[in-house]
Short mmCIF file of C-alpha atoms in Angstrom, two decimals:
data_model
loop_
_atom_site.label_atom_id
_atom_site.label_comp_id
_atom_site.label_asym_id
_atom_site.label_seq_id
_atom_site.Cartn_x
_atom_site.Cartn_y
_atom_site.Cartn_z
CA MET N 1 8.45 -72.81 33.10
CA PRO N 2 9.89 -70.05 30.88
CA THR N 3 11.09 -66.67 32.06
CA HIS N 4 8.83 -63.78 31.07
CA THR N 5 9.49 -60.15 30.30
CA PRO N 6 9.38 -58.07 33.49
CA ILE N 7 6.83 -55.30 33.90
CA THR N 8 8.41 -52.01 34.94
CA GLY N 9 7.08 -48.58 35.71
CA ARG N 10 3.47 -49.55 36.40
CA PRO N 11 1.31 -51.99 38.40
CA VAL N 12 0.44 -55.41 37.01
CA ARG N 13 -2.91 -55.23 35.23
CA VAL N 14 -5.23 -58.08 36.26
CA ALA N 15 -8.60 -59.22 34.93
CA LEU N 16 -10.96 -61.43 36.93
CA VAL N 17 -13.05 -64.19 35.36
CA GLY N 18 -15.65 -65.39 37.85
CA ALA N 19 -16.56 -62.94 40.61
CA GLY N 20 -17.74 -65.41 43.22
CA ASN N 21 -16.43 -65.69 46.76
CA ARG N 22 -12.97 -66.89 45.74
CA GLY N 23 -12.54 -64.44 42.90
CA LEU N 24 -13.61 -61.48 45.01
CA THR N 25 -11.23 -62.56 47.78
CA TYR N 26 -8.26 -62.46 45.40
CA ALA N 27 -9.47 -59.15 43.97
CA GLU N 28 -9.43 -57.63 47.47
CA TRP N 29 -5.66 -58.01 47.69
CA ILE N 30 -5.22 -56.38 44.29
CA LYS N 31 -7.38 -53.39 45.19
CA ALA N 32 -5.59 -53.03 48.53
CA HIS N 33 -2.18 -52.80 46.81
CA PRO N 34 -2.59 -50.28 43.99
CA GLU N 35 1.16 -49.76 43.81
CA ARG N 36 1.58 -53.45 42.92
CA ALA N 37 -1.49 -54.40 40.90
CA GLU N 38 -4.62 -53.00 39.29
CA LEU N 39 -7.94 -54.75 38.69
CA VAL N 40 -8.79 -53.54 35.19
CA ALA N 41 -11.67 -55.82 34.16
CA VAL N 42 -14.15 -58.41 35.43
CA ALA N 43 -16.11 -61.03 33.49
CA ASP N 44 -19.16 -62.66 35.09
CA PRO N 45 -22.72 -63.24 33.84
CA ARG N 46 -24.20 -61.81 37.07
CA PRO N 47 -24.53 -58.01 37.27
CA ALA N 48 -24.35 -57.98 41.08
CA ALA N 49 -21.14 -60.02 41.05
CA ARG N 50 -19.55 -57.70 38.50
CA ALA N 51 -20.53 -54.71 40.60
CA ALA N 52 -19.04 -56.30 43.71
CA ALA N 53 -15.70 -56.70 41.94
CA GLY N 54 -15.51 -52.96 41.29
CA ALA N 55 -13.48 -53.13 38.08
CA PRO N 56 -13.70 -50.25 35.58
CA VAL N 57 -14.47 -52.57 32.66
CA GLU N 58 -17.19 -55.23 32.87
CA PHE N 59 -18.05 -58.15 30.60
CA ASP N 60 -20.79 -60.73 30.98
CA ASP N 61 -18.53 -63.37 29.40
CA TRP N 62 -14.78 -64.07 29.33
CA ARG N 63 -14.46 -64.20 25.54
CA PRO N 64 -14.00 -60.43 25.03
CA LEU N 65 -10.80 -60.74 27.08
CA VAL N 66 -9.42 -63.03 24.38
CA GLU N 67 -10.40 -60.67 21.61
CA ASN N 68 -9.11 -57.57 23.42
CA ARG N 69 -5.90 -57.90 25.45
CA VAL N 70 -6.73 -55.56 28.34
CA ALA N 71 -4.51 -57.02 31.08
CA ASP N 72 -1.23 -58.75 31.80
CA ALA N 73 -2.79 -61.55 33.82
CA VAL N 74 -6.15 -63.19 34.44
CA ILE N 75 -7.52 -64.89 37.55
CA VAL N 76 -9.90 -67.69 36.53
CA ALA N 77 -12.20 -68.39 39.48
CA THR N 78 -15.24 -69.88 37.79
CA GLN N 79 -16.93 -73.06 39.00
CA ASP N 80 -14.86 -76.24 38.67
CA ARG N 81 -16.54 -77.44 35.47
CA PHE N 82 -15.99 -74.14 33.66
CA HIS N 83 -12.20 -73.82 33.82
CA VAL N 84 -11.00 -75.63 30.70
CA GLU N 85 -12.28 -73.41 27.90
CA PRO N 86 -11.36 -70.01 29.37
CA VAL N 87 -7.97 -71.15 30.67
CA LEU N 88 -6.93 -72.58 27.32
CA ALA N 89 -8.22 -69.61 25.34
CA LEU N 90 -6.70 -67.01 27.65
CA ALA N 91 -3.38 -68.85 27.74
CA GLY N 92 -3.43 -68.91 23.96
CA ALA N 93 -3.97 -65.16 24.01
CA GLY N 94 -0.78 -64.76 26.06
CA TYR N 95 -2.13 -63.95 29.49
CA ALA N 96 -0.42 -65.11 32.67
CA ILE N 97 -3.05 -67.13 34.52
CA LEU N 98 -3.92 -67.88 38.13
CA ALA N 99 -6.51 -70.68 38.16
CA GLU N 100 -8.70 -71.76 41.06
CA LYS N 101 -8.42 -75.33 42.20
CA PRO N 102 -9.37 -77.95 41.23
CA LEU N 103 -8.27 -77.38 37.67
CA ALA N 104 -11.00 -79.63 36.27
CA PRO N 105 -13.25 -82.49 37.43
CA THR N 106 -11.70 -85.16 35.19
CA GLU N 107 -8.19 -86.38 34.49
CA GLU N 108 -8.58 -85.80 30.74
CA GLU N 109 -9.63 -82.16 31.22
CA THR N 110 -6.92 -81.54 33.78
CA ARG N 111 -4.28 -82.86 31.41
CA ARG N 112 -5.70 -80.67 28.62
CA ILE N 113 -5.24 -77.58 30.78
CA VAL N 114 -1.69 -78.47 31.79
CA GLU N 115 -0.64 -79.36 28.26
CA GLY N 116 -2.30 -76.23 26.88
CA VAL N 117 -0.66 -73.74 29.22
CA GLU N 118 2.72 -75.41 28.83
CA ARG N 119 2.35 -75.24 25.04
CA ALA N 120 1.37 -71.57 25.26
CA GLY N 121 4.45 -70.88 27.41
CA VAL N 122 2.62 -68.54 29.79
CA LEU N 123 3.10 -68.13 33.53
CA PHE N 124 0.56 -70.39 35.19
CA ALA N 125 -0.24 -70.81 38.88
CA VAL N 126 -2.87 -72.79 40.74
CA CYS N 127 -4.68 -71.62 43.86
CA HIS N 128 -3.22 -74.17 46.25
CA VAL N 129 -3.43 -71.58 49.01
CA MET N 130 -2.20 -73.93 51.73
CA ARG N 131 1.31 -73.77 50.26
CA TYR N 132 1.49 -70.05 51.05
CA THR N 133 0.52 -69.81 54.73
CA PRO N 134 2.95 -68.85 57.50
CA TYR N 135 1.99 -72.12 59.18
CA THR N 136 3.09 -74.12 56.16
CA ASP N 137 6.33 -72.15 56.01
CA LEU N 138 7.00 -73.15 59.62
CA VAL N 139 6.20 -76.84 59.10
CA LYS N 140 8.37 -76.99 56.01
CA GLU N 141 11.22 -75.19 57.78
CA VAL N 142 11.14 -77.79 60.56
CA VAL N 143 11.00 -80.71 58.12
CA ASP N 144 13.77 -79.32 55.92
CA SER N 145 16.00 -78.60 58.93
CA GLY N 146 16.57 -82.31 59.44
CA VAL N 147 15.62 -82.26 63.12
CA LEU N 148 13.13 -85.08 62.49
CA GLY N 149 15.80 -87.26 60.94
CA GLN N 150 14.73 -89.56 58.13
CA LEU N 151 11.08 -88.95 57.27
CA VAL N 152 8.98 -92.06 57.81
CA SER N 153 5.26 -91.21 57.81
CA LEU N 154 2.60 -88.49 58.01
CA ASP N 155 -0.96 -88.38 59.34
CA HIS N 156 -3.19 -85.51 58.17
CA LEU N 157 -6.79 -84.62 59.05
CA GLU N 158 -9.05 -82.16 57.29
CA PRO N 159 -11.92 -81.29 59.65
CA VAL N 160 -14.41 -79.90 57.14
CA GLY N 161 -16.87 -78.75 59.79
CA TRP N 162 -20.44 -79.93 60.28
CA TRP N 163 -22.05 -76.64 59.27
CA HIS N 164 -19.57 -75.94 56.44
CA TYR N 165 -20.27 -79.33 54.92
CA ALA N 166 -24.03 -78.78 55.17
CA HIS N 167 -23.67 -75.37 53.52
CA SER N 168 -21.29 -76.15 50.66
CA TYR N 169 -21.60 -79.89 50.06
CA VAL N 170 -25.19 -80.75 50.97
CA ARG N 171 -27.00 -77.63 49.78
CA GLY N 172 -24.31 -75.68 47.94
CA PRO N 173 -22.67 -75.76 44.48
CA TRP N 174 -20.35 -78.67 45.36
CA ARG N 175 -23.09 -81.08 46.47
CA SER N 176 -23.17 -83.08 43.24
CA GLU N 177 -20.31 -84.83 41.46
CA LYS N 178 -22.19 -84.40 38.18
CA ASP N 179 -22.42 -80.63 38.57
CA SER N 180 -19.09 -80.06 40.33
CA SER N 181 -16.47 -82.73 41.07
CA PRO N 182 -15.76 -85.46 43.62
CA MET N 183 -15.52 -84.13 47.18
CA LEU N 184 -11.88 -85.18 47.51
CA LEU N 185 -10.95 -83.17 44.45
CA ALA N 186 -13.10 -80.13 45.24
CA LYS N 187 -12.15 -79.83 48.90
CA SER N 188 -8.89 -81.66 49.36
CA CYS N 189 -6.76 -81.67 46.22
CA HIS N 190 -4.70 -78.99 47.92
CA ASP N 191 -4.33 -81.17 51.01
CA LEU N 192 -2.76 -83.81 48.78
CA ASP N 193 -0.67 -81.05 47.22
CA TRP N 194 0.34 -79.85 50.71
CA ILE N 195 1.43 -83.34 51.76
CA THR N 196 3.74 -83.64 48.76
CA TYR N 197 5.08 -80.11 49.26
CA VAL N 198 5.89 -80.59 52.95
CA MET N 199 7.24 -84.13 52.62
CA GLY N 200 9.21 -83.46 49.46
CA GLY N 201 8.02 -86.46 47.46
CA ARG N 202 5.17 -87.38 45.18
CA ILE N 203 2.28 -89.76 45.95
CA GLU N 204 3.02 -93.03 44.13
CA GLN N 205 0.27 -95.36 45.35
CA VAL N 206 -3.05 -94.81 47.08
CA THR N 207 -6.04 -96.69 48.39
CA GLY N 208 -8.98 -95.62 50.51
CA PHE N 209 -12.58 -95.78 51.58
CA GLY N 210 -15.47 -93.40 52.14
CA GLY N 211 -19.00 -92.54 51.19
CA LEU N 212 -22.13 -90.56 51.97
CA LYS N 213 -23.18 -92.00 55.30
CA HIS N 214 -25.40 -89.50 57.08
CA PHE N 215 -27.04 -86.96 54.78
CA ARG N 216 -29.55 -89.36 53.24
CA PRO N 217 -33.37 -89.40 53.23
CA GLU N 218 -33.56 -92.47 55.49
CA ASN N 219 -31.73 -90.52 58.22
CA ALA N 220 -34.19 -87.62 58.27
CA PRO N 221 -35.62 -87.02 61.76
CA ALA N 222 -39.17 -88.19 62.39
CA GLY N 223 -41.59 -85.35 61.74
CA SER N 224 -39.22 -83.39 59.53
CA ALA N 225 -40.35 -81.56 56.40
CA GLU N 226 -39.03 -80.85 52.92
CA ARG N 227 -37.84 -77.38 54.01
CA CYS N 228 -36.53 -76.06 57.30
CA LEU N 229 -39.06 -73.23 57.36
CA ASP N 230 -41.89 -75.79 57.48
CA CYS N 231 -40.23 -78.27 59.81
CA ALA N 232 -41.72 -79.16 63.21
CA VAL N 233 -38.36 -80.46 64.50
CA GLU N 234 -36.14 -77.74 63.04
CA ALA N 235 -35.19 -76.37 66.45
CA ASP N 236 -33.56 -79.68 67.41
CA CYS N 237 -31.71 -80.23 64.13
CA PRO N 238 -28.03 -79.25 63.99
CA TYR N 239 -28.33 -78.71 60.23
CA SER N 240 -31.27 -76.29 60.35
CA ALA N 241 -30.82 -73.62 57.70
CA LEU N 242 -32.34 -71.05 60.05
CA LYS N 243 -29.69 -71.88 62.65
CA LEU N 244 -26.89 -71.76 60.10
CA TYR N 245 -27.72 -68.42 58.47
CA MET N 246 -30.03 -66.22 60.55
CA PRO N 247 -27.65 -65.66 63.51
CA THR N 248 -24.85 -64.72 61.12
CA LEU N 249 -27.05 -62.16 59.36
CA ARG N 250 -28.22 -60.68 62.68
CA GLU N 251 -24.79 -60.54 64.29
CA LYS N 252 -22.46 -59.83 61.35
CA GLY N 253 -24.65 -58.67 58.50
CA ALA N 254 -24.59 -59.89 54.91
CA VAL N 255 -21.29 -61.79 54.97
CA TRP N 256 -20.23 -65.30 53.92
CA PRO N 257 -21.96 -67.76 54.03
CA VAL N 258 -25.16 -65.67 53.93
CA THR N 259 -23.96 -64.01 50.73
CA HIS N 260 -23.99 -67.43 49.04
CA VAL N 261 -27.63 -67.87 50.01
CA THR N 262 -29.04 -64.53 48.86
CA GLU N 263 -28.08 -61.13 47.48
CA ALA N 264 -30.55 -59.57 49.93
CA THR N 265 -29.22 -57.97 53.10
CA ASP N 266 -32.28 -58.25 55.36
CA GLU N 267 -34.09 -61.05 57.17
CA ALA N 268 -37.05 -60.99 54.81
CA GLY N 269 -34.75 -61.57 51.85
CA LEU N 270 -33.00 -64.43 53.61
CA VAL N 271 -36.31 -66.07 54.52
CA GLN N 272 -37.45 -65.81 50.91
CA ALA N 273 -34.23 -67.44 49.71
CA LEU N 274 -34.65 -70.28 52.21
CA ARG N 275 -38.26 -70.67 51.08
CA GLU N 276 -37.39 -70.89 47.39
CA GLY N 277 -33.75 -71.88 46.97
CA PRO N 278 -31.52 -74.89 47.66
CA TYR N 279 -30.17 -73.57 50.96
CA GLY N 280 -33.54 -73.98 52.67
CA VAL N 281 -34.02 -77.62 51.68
CA CYS N 282 -33.84 -80.24 54.44
CA ALA N 283 -30.26 -81.47 54.68
CA TYR N 284 -31.54 -85.03 54.49
CA ARG N 285 -33.62 -84.42 51.36
CA SER N 286 -31.21 -82.56 49.10
CA ASP N 287 -29.93 -83.97 45.81
CA ASN N 288 -26.38 -84.27 47.19
CA ASP N 289 -24.22 -87.28 46.42
CA VAL N 290 -20.66 -86.38 47.48
CA VAL N 291 -18.96 -88.21 50.35
CA ASP N 292 -19.22 -86.94 53.93
CA HIS N 293 -16.18 -88.95 55.06
CA GLN N 294 -13.14 -90.38 53.29
CA VAL N 295 -9.84 -91.92 54.35
CA LEU N 296 -6.71 -92.53 52.25
CA ALA N 297 -3.58 -94.57 52.76
CA MET N 298 -0.68 -93.55 50.54
CA GLN N 299 2.89 -94.43 49.69
CA LEU N 300 5.15 -91.56 48.73
CA THR N 301 8.62 -91.43 47.26
CA ASP N 302 11.31 -93.50 49.03
CA GLY N 303 8.78 -95.66 50.89
CA VAL N 304 7.40 -92.82 53.04
CA THR N 305 3.78 -93.52 54.03
CA ALA N 306 0.93 -91.13 54.70
CA THR N 307 -2.69 -91.22 55.81
CA PHE N 308 -5.32 -88.60 55.13
CA GLN N 309 -8.82 -88.24 56.51
CA MET N 310 -11.48 -85.78 55.43
CA VAL N 311 -14.64 -85.77 57.53
CA ALA N 312 -17.68 -83.54 57.79
CA PHE N 313 -18.51 -84.20 61.44
CA THR N 314 -16.14 -81.82 63.22
CA GLU N 315 -15.88 -78.22 64.23
CA GLN N 316 -14.77 -76.03 61.32
CA THR N 317 -11.13 -75.55 62.21
CA HIS N 318 -7.52 -76.00 61.11
CA ARG N 319 -6.05 -79.12 59.62
CA GLN N 320 -4.32 -81.39 62.13
CA THR N 321 -0.99 -82.96 61.18
CA ARG N 322 1.56 -85.35 62.65
CA ILE N 323 4.88 -86.08 60.95
CA PHE N 324 7.00 -88.98 62.13
CA GLY N 325 10.76 -89.14 61.64
CA SER N 326 13.58 -91.37 62.81
CA HIS N 327 14.91 -88.72 65.22
CA GLY N 328 11.80 -86.77 66.17
CA TRP N 329 8.15 -86.07 65.51
CA LEU N 330 6.05 -83.02 64.79
CA THR N 331 2.47 -82.22 65.68
CA GLY N 332 0.70 -79.19 64.25
CA ASP N 333 -2.76 -77.65 64.49
CA GLY N 334 -2.56 -74.60 62.25
CA GLU N 335 -1.62 -72.25 65.08
CA ARG N 336 1.35 -73.99 66.68
CA VAL N 337 3.89 -76.64 65.88
CA THR N 338 5.38 -78.90 68.56
CA VAL N 339 8.58 -80.80 67.83
CA GLN N 340 9.99 -83.53 70.05
CA ASP N 341 13.66 -84.35 69.52
CA PHE N 342 14.34 -87.98 70.43
CA ARG N 343 18.06 -87.30 70.85
CA THR N 344 17.63 -84.73 73.59
CA GLY N 345 14.19 -85.64 74.87
CA GLU N 346 13.21 -81.98 74.58
CA SER N 347 9.99 -80.63 73.11
CA THR N 348 9.93 -77.24 71.38
CA VAL N 349 6.71 -75.34 70.75
CA HIS N 350 6.56 -72.81 67.90
CA GLU N 351 3.60 -70.46 68.34
CA LEU N 352 2.07 -68.64 65.38
CA GLY N 353 -1.05 -67.40 67.12
CA ALA N 354 -4.64 -67.56 65.93
CA SER N 355 -5.24 -67.37 62.20
CA GLY N 356 -8.28 -68.08 60.09
CA SER N 357 -8.71 -71.61 58.84
CA ASN N 358 -11.28 -71.23 56.10
CA ALA N 359 -12.20 -69.24 53.00
CA ALA N 360 -14.10 -66.63 54.99
CA ASP N 361 -10.94 -65.49 56.79
CA GLY N 362 -8.34 -65.87 54.10
CA HIS N 363 -7.13 -69.42 54.77
CA GLY N 364 -4.71 -68.34 57.48
CA GLY N 365 -2.99 -65.79 55.25
CA GLY N 366 -2.70 -68.15 52.30
CA ASP N 367 -5.08 -66.25 50.01
CA ALA N 368 -3.20 -62.97 50.26
CA ALA N 369 0.23 -64.58 50.03
CA LEU N 370 -0.81 -66.53 46.94
CA VAL N 371 -1.96 -63.44 45.04
CA GLU N 372 1.13 -61.53 46.13
CA ALA N 373 3.37 -64.33 44.86
CA PHE N 374 1.53 -64.46 41.53
CA VAL N 375 1.70 -60.69 41.05
CA THR N 376 5.40 -60.75 41.95
CA ALA N 377 6.05 -63.47 39.37
CA VAL N 378 4.21 -61.52 36.67
CA ALA N 379 5.91 -58.25 37.58
CA THR N 380 9.45 -59.60 37.73
CA GLY N 381 9.19 -62.12 34.92
CA GLU N 382 10.51 -64.80 37.26
CA PRO N 383 8.09 -67.67 37.93
CA GLY N 384 10.00 -68.88 41.00
CA ALA N 385 7.74 -66.88 43.33
CA VAL N 386 4.91 -69.27 42.40
CA ARG N 387 4.95 -72.49 44.44
CA SER N 388 2.57 -74.59 42.34
CA GLY N 389 2.96 -74.51 38.57
CA PRO N 390 1.18 -76.76 36.07
CA ALA N 391 3.26 -79.94 36.40
CA THR N 392 3.33 -79.77 40.20
CA SER N 393 -0.41 -79.26 40.42
CA LEU N 394 -1.07 -82.06 37.96
CA GLY N 395 0.54 -84.47 40.42
CA SER N 396 -1.92 -83.73 43.23
CA HIS N 397 -4.86 -83.94 40.85
CA LEU N 398 -3.68 -87.32 39.53
CA ALA N 399 -3.44 -88.56 43.12
CA ALA N 400 -7.03 -87.46 43.77
CA PHE N 401 -8.30 -89.21 40.63
CA ALA N 402 -6.41 -92.37 41.61
CA ALA N 403 -7.87 -92.21 45.13
CA GLU N 404 -11.38 -92.01 43.69
CA ARG N 405 -10.72 -95.05 41.51
CA ALA N 406 -9.45 -96.87 44.59
CA ARG N 407 -12.55 -95.94 46.58
CA HIS N 408 -14.94 -97.13 43.89
CA THR N 409 -13.11 -100.37 43.12
CA GLY N 410 -11.65 -101.38 46.50
CA THR N 411 -8.15 -101.54 45.03
CA VAL N 412 -4.70 -100.02 45.44
CA GLN N 413 -4.07 -97.60 42.59
CA THR N 414 -0.77 -96.45 41.12
CA VAL N 415 -0.58 -92.70 40.57
CA PRO N 416 0.78 -91.92 37.09
CA ALA N 417 4.16 -90.19 37.07
CA GLN N 418 2.69 -87.41 34.90
#
């Protein structure tokens, strides 16, 4: 990636394209650090979303940003299927770009983005937030120290969370592969990216299994209705929309995930949204088709193996990881890392303390650290602060596409070497 001209004497000017939950989260860091960065414009078709961003200049579409260079950098945080056109156009206009993951729902579109930004020669980063957490820094420090000896294998679990899955992947925008992307790509392309980052090698081969097992019409409870508000057995259903959203509104106010359901801030508004919108539909009668469980087996560089499991039916909590080496092994749960040294027989526990594990609480510090790294790279003209450029991110996406081919065909797939 080329070196860019440093910005001196003023904050980095940033525009936001897509003022949803992710975009607004990144904008919060910018507004909290006025000495480092300035949010100068927002582009989103929704007036309420633009207002929430709080930028001095508003557009209902991203195209005016191409015609009028108002910023140094742009954060593209639109829905998965609407990344390609703005990223390519904005890169062509010379903006540094931070793009939400996944880059695109198909391999062809992903390659178009990577080739386009590389051709434009702009600074480009991808929102693989897991690379930027203090927990990841600790795991990588242990692995790179050599205390584990020769790396042999890794086992990684993403516990999506029963209620989070019902919210985002049964009723929410990511419930349909046609409208979004495969679950593995939408939710876990940065887990695959994390595995390669921590282990220091790319994924070369992959196979796996999975499907939509539970959230299907034939599994609907007897006596259930089309909507939770009309359901005679709602009180006994773990996926009741009333249970998922009403307590949050009453106890915390209009915060995520309630803000995804309605722009209203009162109970009457929430009830109306559940009566009319997708978040009030029975979880067994939605039009969802993405997997609720998936397992992968992978071979990485130098014969290192890895397994990955993503499953809906868990508490919503940190990833769980075990790394196996010839001289020791590591277990980690997002808050602590335990290392056993086979040579001494001693176990060492590294405590990080509680940190948020999901998008609502900043991904354990990853969201803020990502934006800070991107702003630093733009300000200094040195892209080294960014941990996931276009070529690196392409690798994790190619692994996800290969894993989907493996799942659908029951085969072992080779991951292209770019």
